[in-house]
PDB file of C-alpha atoms in Angstrom:
ATOM      1  CA  UNK A 280       0.000   0.000   0.000  1.00 60.00           C
ATOM      2  CA  UNK A 281       2.903   2.329   0.672  1.00 66.00           C
ATOM      3  CA  UNK A 282       4.089   2.021  -2.921  1.00 64.00           C
ATOM      4  CA  UNK A 283       0.674   3.270  -4.037  1.00 64.00           C
ATOM      5  CA  UNK A 284       0.926   6.338  -1.779  1.00 70.00           C
ATOM      6  CA  UNK A 285      -1.004   5.066   1.225  1.00 69.00           C
ATOM      7  CA  UNK A 286       1.523   6.470   3.676  1.00 72.00           C
ATOM      8  CA  UNK A 287       1.965   9.976   2.261  1.00 77.00           C
ATOM      9  CA  UNK A 288      -0.269  11.914   4.650  1.00 81.00           C
ATOM     10  CA  UNK A 289       0.697  12.044   8.325  1.00 82.00           C
ATOM     11  CA  UNK A 290      -2.975  11.845   9.297  1.00 86.00           C
ATOM     12  CA  UNK A 291      -3.367   8.511   7.477  1.00 84.00           C
ATOM     13  CA  UNK A 292      -0.408   7.063   9.367  1.00 85.00           C
ATOM     14  CA  UNK A 293      -1.670   8.537  12.658  1.00 90.00           C
ATOM     15  CA  UNK A 294      -5.149   7.106  12.119  1.00 91.00           C
ATOM     16  CA  UNK A 295      -3.838   3.644  11.155  1.00 87.00           C
ATOM     17  CA  UNK A 296      -1.519   3.417  14.148  1.00 90.00           C
ATOM     18  CA  UNK A 297      -4.142   4.533  16.640  1.00 94.00           C
ATOM     19  CA  UNK A 298      -6.839   2.334  15.118  1.00 94.00           C
ATOM     20  CA  UNK A 299      -4.495  -0.629  15.613  1.00 93.00           C
ATOM     21  CA  UNK A 300      -4.016   0.311  19.274  1.00 96.00           C
ATOM     22  CA  UNK A 301      -7.761   0.724  19.799  1.00 96.00           C
ATOM     23  CA  UNK A 302      -8.386  -2.672  18.166  1.00 94.00           C
ATOM     24  CA  UNK A 303      -5.725  -4.325  20.347  1.00 95.00           C
ATOM     25  CA  UNK A 304      -7.007  -2.939  23.642  1.00 96.00           C
ATOM     26  CA  UNK A 305     -10.630  -3.426  22.648  1.00 95.00           C
ATOM     27  CA  UNK A 306      -9.951  -7.075  21.910  1.00 95.00           C
ATOM     28  CA  UNK A 307      -8.262  -7.462  25.299  1.00 96.00           C
ATOM     29  CA  UNK A 308     -11.341  -6.029  27.032  1.00 96.00           C
ATOM     30  CA  UNK A 309     -13.614  -8.389  25.075  1.00 96.00           C
ATOM     31  CA  UNK A 310     -11.296 -11.286  25.944  1.00 96.00           C
ATOM     32  CA  UNK A 311     -11.633 -10.527  29.656  1.00 97.00           C
ATOM     33  CA  UNK A 312     -15.389 -11.068  29.392  1.00 96.00           C
ATOM     34  CA  UNK A 313     -15.500 -13.834  26.791  1.00 96.00           C
ATOM     35  CA  UNK A 314     -12.461 -15.453  25.164  1.00 96.00           C
ATOM     36  CA  UNK A 315     -14.692 -17.228  22.611  1.00 97.00           C
ATOM     37  CA  UNK A 316     -16.274 -13.943  21.561  1.00 96.00           C
ATOM     38  CA  UNK A 317     -12.855 -12.304  21.248  1.00 96.00           C
ATOM     39  CA  UNK A 318     -11.653 -15.161  19.038  1.00 95.00           C
ATOM     40  CA  UNK A 319     -14.794 -15.041  16.891  1.00 96.00           C
ATOM     41  CA  UNK A 320     -14.490 -11.276  16.480  1.00 95.00           C
ATOM     42  CA  UNK A 321     -10.820 -11.555  15.525  1.00 93.00           C
ATOM     43  CA  UNK A 322     -11.670 -14.276  13.015  1.00 95.00           C
ATOM     44  CA  UNK A 323     -14.376 -12.108  11.424  1.00 96.00           C
ATOM     45  CA  UNK A 324     -11.942  -9.198  11.114  1.00 94.00           C
ATOM     46  CA  UNK A 325      -9.345 -11.442   9.447  1.00 95.00           C
ATOM     47  CA  UNK A 326     -11.892 -12.870   7.002  1.00 97.00           C
ATOM     48  CA  UNK A 327     -13.036  -9.368   6.103  1.00 97.00           C
ATOM     49  CA  UNK A 328      -9.409  -8.304   5.587  1.00 95.00           C
ATOM     50  CA  UNK A 329      -8.779 -11.256   3.266  1.00 96.00           C
ATOM     51  CA  UNK A 330     -11.906 -10.482   1.239  1.00 96.00           C
ATOM     52  CA  UNK A 331     -11.008  -6.804   1.007  1.00 96.00           C
ATOM     53  CA  UNK A 332      -7.457  -7.585  -0.082  1.00 94.00           C
ATOM     54  CA  UNK A 333      -8.711 -10.014  -2.720  1.00 96.00           C
ATOM     55  CA  UNK A 334     -11.061  -7.352  -4.083  1.00 97.00           C
ATOM     56  CA  UNK A 335      -8.206  -4.801  -4.117  1.00 93.00           C
ATOM     57  CA  UNK A 336      -5.909  -7.169  -6.022  1.00 93.00           C
ATOM     58  CA  UNK A 337      -8.600  -8.012  -8.579  1.00 95.00           C
ATOM     59  CA  UNK A 338      -9.511  -4.341  -9.092  1.00 95.00           C
ATOM     60  CA  UNK A 339      -5.903  -3.158  -9.446  1.00 92.00           C
ATOM     61  CA  UNK A 340      -4.389  -6.169 -11.194  1.00 93.00           C
ATOM     62  CA  UNK A 341      -2.953  -4.199 -14.140  1.00 93.00           C
ATOM     63  CA  UNK A 342      -1.491  -1.462 -11.942  1.00 91.00           C
ATOM     64  CA  UNK A 343       0.080  -3.975  -9.543  1.00 89.00           C
ATOM     65  CA  UNK A 344       1.613  -5.930 -12.441  1.00 90.00           C
ATOM     66  CA  UNK A 345       3.406  -2.775 -13.613  1.00 91.00           C
ATOM     67  CA  UNK A 346       4.955  -2.023 -10.202  1.00 89.00           C
ATOM     68  CA  UNK A 347       8.409  -3.412  -9.454  1.00 89.00           C
ATOM     69  CA  UNK A 348       8.580  -5.888  -6.577  1.00 87.00           C
ATOM     70  CA  UNK A 349       9.661  -4.535  -3.180  1.00 86.00           C
ATOM     71  CA  UNK A 350      13.424  -4.767  -2.658  1.00 87.00           C
ATOM     72  CA  UNK A 351      13.042  -7.159   0.278  1.00 84.00           C
ATOM     73  CA  UNK A 352      10.919  -9.554  -1.820  1.00 83.00           C
ATOM     74  CA  UNK A 353      13.358  -9.450  -4.745  1.00 84.00           C
ATOM     75  CA  UNK A 354      16.301 -10.125  -2.419  1.00 82.00           C
ATOM     76  CA  UNK A 355      14.458 -13.037  -0.803  1.00 79.00           C
ATOM     77  CA  UNK A 356      13.598 -14.777  -4.076  1.00 80.00           C
ATOM     78  CA  UNK A 357      17.083 -14.223  -5.542  1.00 82.00           C
ATOM     79  CA  UNK A 358      18.598 -15.927  -2.505  1.00 77.00           C
ATOM     80  CA  UNK A 359      19.666 -19.555  -2.968  1.00 71.00           C
ATOM     81  CA  UNK A 360      18.291 -20.546   0.434  1.00 67.00           C
ATOM     82  CA  UNK A 361      14.581 -19.692   0.326  1.00 64.00           C
ATOM     83  CA  UNK A 362      14.020 -21.051   3.819  1.00 67.00           C
ATOM     84  CA  UNK A 363      16.837 -18.889   5.239  1.00 62.00           C
ATOM     85  CA  UNK A 364      18.347 -21.895   7.049  1.00 61.00           C
ATOM     86  CA  UNK A 365      22.093 -21.903   7.509  1.00 61.00           C
ATOM     87  CA  UNK A 366      24.222 -24.955   8.258  1.00 59.00           C
ATOM     88  CA  UNK A 367      25.158 -25.024  11.914  1.00 58.00           C
ATOM     89  CA  UNK A 368      22.506 -22.476  12.871  1.00 58.00           C
ATOM     90  CA  UNK A 369      21.674 -23.051  16.522  1.00 58.00           C
ATOM     91  CA  UNK A 370      18.072 -21.933  15.977  1.00 58.00           C
ATOM     92  CA  UNK A 371      17.417 -24.926  13.694  1.00 51.00           C
ATOM     93  CA  UNK A 372      16.084 -27.942  15.526  1.00 53.00           C
ATOM     94  CA  UNK A 373      17.044 -31.381  14.327  1.00 55.00           C
ATOM     95  CA  UNK A 374      14.350 -34.008  14.716  1.00 51.00           C
ATOM     96  CA  UNK A 375      14.892 -37.755  14.792  1.00 50.00           C
ATOM     97  CA  UNK A 376      12.380 -39.161  12.317  1.00 54.00           C
ATOM     98  CA  UNK A 377      13.307 -42.761  13.096  1.00 54.00           C
ATOM     99  CA  UNK A 378      14.408 -43.390   9.507  1.00 55.00           C
ATOM    100  CA  UNK A 379      18.070 -43.834  10.366  1.00 52.00           C
ATOM    101  CA  UNK A 380      19.377 -46.445  12.784  1.00 53.00           C
ATOM    102  CA  UNK A 381      20.781 -45.112  16.029  1.00 49.00           C
TER     103      UNK A 381
END
């Protein structure tokens, strides 16, 4: 959205940031009364977001095809290791699948 100018006005950024905070704290208040209701509400918001994004992509398909990919996406897909796993990385867990004898 930023590449289409969605972050140009300070008021748009201000409104988006504060709406996110209001949503977060509102969901916490709902969760205190009913965790199931909070989950259902969050699920409805996510489904609406997915539908809205799909509509945006379909409406602006030609414009989006003309835009260059973001630099971070281009760098990721040009990388040989798409899963960003390095040999000897301590964050990678090795699991024994039972296929090899001990």
